[in-house]
Amino acid sequence: MNLAMHNLCGSKTNLPIGTKRLLGLGLNYCIKKPYPDNNIEETIDKFIRDVRSAHYWNNIHEDDPLNQRKYIPKLYIKSDHWEPKAASPEVEEAVSKFVDRLTQEHHKYHKRWSKPNLTKQQFQLLKYLKNNDLLIVVPSDKNLGPVIMERSVYIRRCLDGFLNLPTQYERLQNNEHIRIDKKLHYTMDRFI
């Protein structure tokens, strides 16, 4: 296993023991917890909504014999306020059977303990790094493993390397951002 990780912290910054081994697993490492923490009710609600939405959009032309309404996916934005109507009785029955079976299987397995693939210390270190305001872990260029560095150095490099370049961005004077924001909202309101 390639445990590549790059420490770009200054010499005065001491990393916790085990950081290299943990980050060397990579940023795409799939962590297996001792107990599943999924919310089955939320998953089922999302599934039902997705099936009903797909059914609605796939059958939208049945109410429109002249096919005057064209469904163009790029024009639609998912809304949390819109609820799709119930699908056809056949689809609703199939969804109901699937949900019942899924719920039965979930009750069988959701309390089972499974051996985690990280040690208790690695879980604690992961939580520490996630909540640490002084350090940041980012992907490296060309996918050569994660990089850990001081957050202040990372922000400074971002600013100096790109955001502060006059060829990339123009610095706004005083309250100029307020005027630009108002103009943008006015333009968006006219468009909508």
mmCIF file of N, CA, C and O in Angstrom, residues 156-192:
data_model
loop_
_atom_site.group_PDB
_atom_site.id
_atom_site.type_symbol
_atom_site.label_atom_id
_atom_site.label_comp_id
_atom_site.label_asym_id
_atom_site.label_seq_id
_atom_site.Cartn_x
_atom_site.Cartn_y
_atom_site.Cartn_z
ATOM 1 N N ARG A 156 -2.556 32.273 2.525
ATOM 2 C CA ARG A 156 -1.602 33.234 1.957
ATOM 3 C C ARG A 156 -1.188 32.796 0.556
ATOM 4 O O ARG A 156 -1.117 33.595 -0.361
ATOM 5 N N ARG A 157 -0.928 31.499 0.366
ATOM 6 C CA ARG A 157 -0.527 31.009 -0.960
ATOM 7 C C ARG A 157 -1.660 31.175 -1.979
ATOM 8 O O ARG A 157 -1.414 31.483 -3.139
ATOM 9 N N CYS A 158 -2.888 30.945 -1.543
ATOM 10 C CA CYS A 158 -4.029 31.143 -2.448
ATOM 11 C C CYS A 158 -4.128 32.601 -2.865
ATOM 12 O O CYS A 158 -4.336 32.912 -4.049
ATOM 13 N N LEU A 159 -3.996 33.494 -1.893
ATOM 14 C CA LEU A 159 -4.093 34.918 -2.200
ATOM 15 C C LEU A 159 -2.939 35.370 -3.096
ATOM 16 O O LEU A 159 -3.154 36.026 -4.116
ATOM 17 N N ASP A 160 -1.729 35.012 -2.708
ATOM 18 C CA ASP A 160 -0.558 35.456 -3.468
ATOM 19 C C ASP A 160 -0.461 34.802 -4.839
ATOM 20 O O ASP A 160 -0.024 35.414 -5.802
ATOM 21 N N GLY A 161 -0.871 33.563 -4.914
ATOM 22 C CA GLY A 161 -0.720 32.824 -6.156
ATOM 23 C C GLY A 161 -1.798 33.081 -7.192
ATOM 24 O O GLY A 161 -1.620 32.784 -8.369
ATOM 25 N N PHE A 162 -2.921 33.657 -6.778
ATOM 26 C CA PHE A 162 -3.995 33.813 -7.753
ATOM 27 C C PHE A 162 -4.883 35.015 -7.476
ATOM 28 O O PHE A 162 -5.052 35.883 -8.322
ATOM 29 N N LEU A 163 -5.446 35.086 -6.290
ATOM 30 C CA LEU A 163 -6.470 36.089 -6.020
ATOM 31 C C LEU A 163 -5.944 37.518 -5.977
ATOM 32 O O LEU A 163 -6.666 38.450 -6.283
ATOM 33 N N ASN A 164 -4.689 37.709 -5.584
ATOM 34 C CA ASN A 164 -4.132 39.061 -5.526
ATOM 35 C C ASN A 164 -3.508 39.514 -6.835
ATOM 36 O O ASN A 164 -2.989 40.622 -6.918
ATOM 37 N N LEU A 165 -3.512 38.665 -7.848
ATOM 38 C CA LEU A 165 -2.922 39.055 -9.132
ATOM 39 C C LEU A 165 -3.855 40.016 -9.864
ATOM 40 O O LEU A 165 -5.017 39.694 -10.100
ATOM 41 N N PRO A 166 -3.356 41.194 -10.244
ATOM 42 C CA PRO A 166 -4.229 42.165 -10.934
ATOM 43 C C PRO A 166 -4.711 41.668 -12.300
ATOM 44 O O PRO A 166 -5.709 42.148 -12.815
ATOM 45 N N THR A 167 -4.028 40.682 -12.862
ATOM 46 C CA THR A 167 -4.477 40.146 -14.149
ATOM 47 C C THR A 167 -5.672 39.217 -13.988
ATOM 48 O O THR A 167 -6.358 38.918 -14.957
ATOM 49 N N GLN A 168 -5.924 38.740 -12.758
ATOM 50 C CA GLN A 168 -7.014 37.812 -12.515
ATOM 51 C C GLN A 168 -8.268 38.507 -11.992
ATOM 52 O O GLN A 168 -9.370 38.210 -12.416
ATOM 53 N N TYR A 169 -8.074 39.400 -11.019
ATOM 54 C CA TYR A 169 -9.199 40.062 -10.372
ATOM 55 C C TYR A 169 -8.907 41.539 -10.216
ATOM 56 O O TYR A 169 -7.757 41.948 -10.098
ATOM 57 N N GLU A 170 -9.944 42.310 -10.168
ATOM 58 C CA GLU A 170 -9.824 43.741 -9.945
ATOM 59 C C GLU A 170 -10.242 44.031 -8.502
ATOM 60 O O GLU A 170 -11.295 43.582 -8.042
ATOM 61 N N ARG A 171 -9.409 44.771 -7.789
ATOM 62 C CA ARG A 171 -9.735 45.119 -6.402
ATOM 63 C C ARG A 171 -10.808 46.197 -6.409
ATOM 64 O O ARG A 171 -10.717 47.189 -7.108
ATOM 65 N N LEU A 172 -11.875 45.980 -5.641
ATOM 66 C CA LEU A 172 -12.969 46.940 -5.548
ATOM 67 C C LEU A 172 -12.630 48.020 -4.542
ATOM 68 O O LEU A 172 -12.026 47.757 -3.505
ATOM 69 N N GLN A 173 -13.036 49.224 -4.849
ATOM 70 C CA GLN A 173 -12.770 50.364 -3.974
ATOM 71 C C GLN A 173 -13.951 50.597 -3.040
ATOM 72 O O GLN A 173 -15.102 50.541 -3.467
ATOM 73 N N ASN A 174 -13.664 50.904 -1.789
ATOM 74 C CA ASN A 174 -14.650 51.279 -0.766
ATOM 75 C C ASN A 174 -15.913 50.423 -0.825
ATOM 76 O O ASN A 174 -15.866 49.222 -0.658
ATOM 77 N N ASN A 175 -17.060 51.036 -1.121
ATOM 78 C CA ASN A 175 -18.342 50.321 -1.127
ATOM 79 C C ASN A 175 -18.812 49.973 -2.537
ATOM 80 O O ASN A 175 -20.003 49.842 -2.786
ATOM 81 N N GLU A 176 -17.872 49.823 -3.438
ATOM 82 C CA GLU A 176 -18.213 49.518 -4.831
ATOM 83 C C GLU A 176 -18.938 48.176 -4.947
ATOM 84 O O GLU A 176 -19.782 47.986 -5.828
ATOM 85 N N HIS A 177 -18.653 47.242 -4.055
ATOM 86 C CA HIS A 177 -19.303 45.936 -4.098
ATOM 87 C C HIS A 177 -20.817 46.053 -3.892
ATOM 88 O O HIS A 177 -21.585 45.269 -4.440
ATOM 89 N N ILE A 178 -21.256 47.042 -3.118
ATOM 90 C CA ILE A 178 -22.694 47.225 -2.886
ATOM 91 C C ILE A 178 -23.389 47.617 -4.186
ATOM 92 O O ILE A 178 -24.445 47.076 -4.529
ATOM 93 N N ARG A 179 -22.779 48.542 -4.928
ATOM 94 C CA ARG A 179 -23.343 48.978 -6.202
ATOM 95 C C ARG A 179 -23.407 47.807 -7.194
ATOM 96 O O ARG A 179 -24.431 47.575 -7.842
ATOM 97 N N ILE A 180 -22.353 47.019 -7.250
ATOM 98 C CA ILE A 180 -22.307 45.878 -8.177
ATOM 99 C C ILE A 180 -23.334 44.829 -7.771
ATOM 100 O O ILE A 180 -24.011 44.246 -8.619
ATOM 101 N N ASP A 181 -23.479 44.598 -6.467
ATOM 102 C CA ASP A 181 -24.456 43.636 -5.971
ATOM 103 C C ASP A 181 -25.879 44.066 -6.337
ATOM 104 O O ASP A 181 -26.694 43.255 -6.790
ATOM 105 N N LYS A 182 -26.182 45.339 -6.160
ATOM 106 C CA LYS A 182 -27.511 45.848 -6.514
ATOM 107 C C LYS A 182 -27.773 45.701 -8.007
ATOM 108 O O LYS A 182 -28.867 45.313 -8.427
ATOM 109 N N LYS A 183 -26.771 46.017 -8.809
ATOM 110 C CA LYS A 183 -26.913 45.899 -10.269
ATOM 111 C C LYS A 183 -27.157 44.437 -10.665
ATOM 112 O O LYS A 183 -28.003 44.149 -11.510
ATOM 113 N N LEU A 184 -26.447 43.529 -10.027
ATOM 114 C CA LEU A 184 -26.616 42.104 -10.316
ATOM 115 C C LEU A 184 -28.022 41.636 -9.948
ATOM 116 O O LEU A 184 -28.677 40.943 -10.730
ATOM 117 N N HIS A 185 -28.513 42.031 -8.765
ATOM 118 C CA HIS A 185 -29.870 41.645 -8.352
ATOM 119 C C HIS A 185 -30.920 42.250 -9.291
ATOM 120 O O HIS A 185 -31.893 41.582 -9.629
ATOM 121 N N TYR A 186 -30.714 43.481 -9.708
ATOM 122 C CA TYR A 186 -31.644 44.124 -10.632
ATOM 123 C C TYR A 186 -31.693 43.349 -11.964
ATOM 124 O O TYR A 186 -32.748 43.055 -12.485
ATOM 125 N N THR A 187 -30.532 42.987 -12.453
ATOM 126 C CA THR A 187 -30.455 42.237 -13.716
ATOM 127 C C THR A 187 -31.119 40.871 -13.565
ATOM 128 O O THR A 187 -31.852 40.438 -14.456
ATOM 129 N N MET A 188 -30.877 40.202 -12.456
ATOM 130 C CA MET A 188 -31.485 38.878 -12.250
ATOM 131 C C MET A 188 -33.000 38.995 -12.129
ATOM 132 O O MET A 188 -33.718 38.155 -12.663
ATOM 133 N N ASP A 189 -33.473 40.000 -11.428
ATOM 134 C CA ASP A 189 -34.930 40.191 -11.283
ATOM 135 C C ASP A 189 -35.581 40.443 -12.632
ATOM 136 O O ASP A 189 -36.675 39.942 -12.897
ATOM 137 N N ARG A 190 -34.931 41.202 -13.484
ATOM 138 C CA ARG A 190 -35.467 41.463 -14.831
ATOM 139 C C ARG A 190 -35.495 40.184 -15.659
ATOM 140 O O ARG A 190 -36.408 39.945 -16.432
ATOM 141 N N PHE A 191 -34.470 39.345 -15.478
ATOM 142 C CA PHE A 191 -34.388 38.106 -16.248
ATOM 143 C C PHE A 191 -35.463 37.119 -15.826
ATOM 144 O O PHE A 191 -36.087 36.463 -16.643
ATOM 145 N N ILE A 192 -35.695 37.020 -14.544
ATOM 146 C CA ILE A 192 -36.659 36.057 -14.012
ATOM 147 C C ILE A 192 -38.037 36.634 -14.194
ATOM 148 O O ILE A 192 -38.957 36.146 -14.663
#
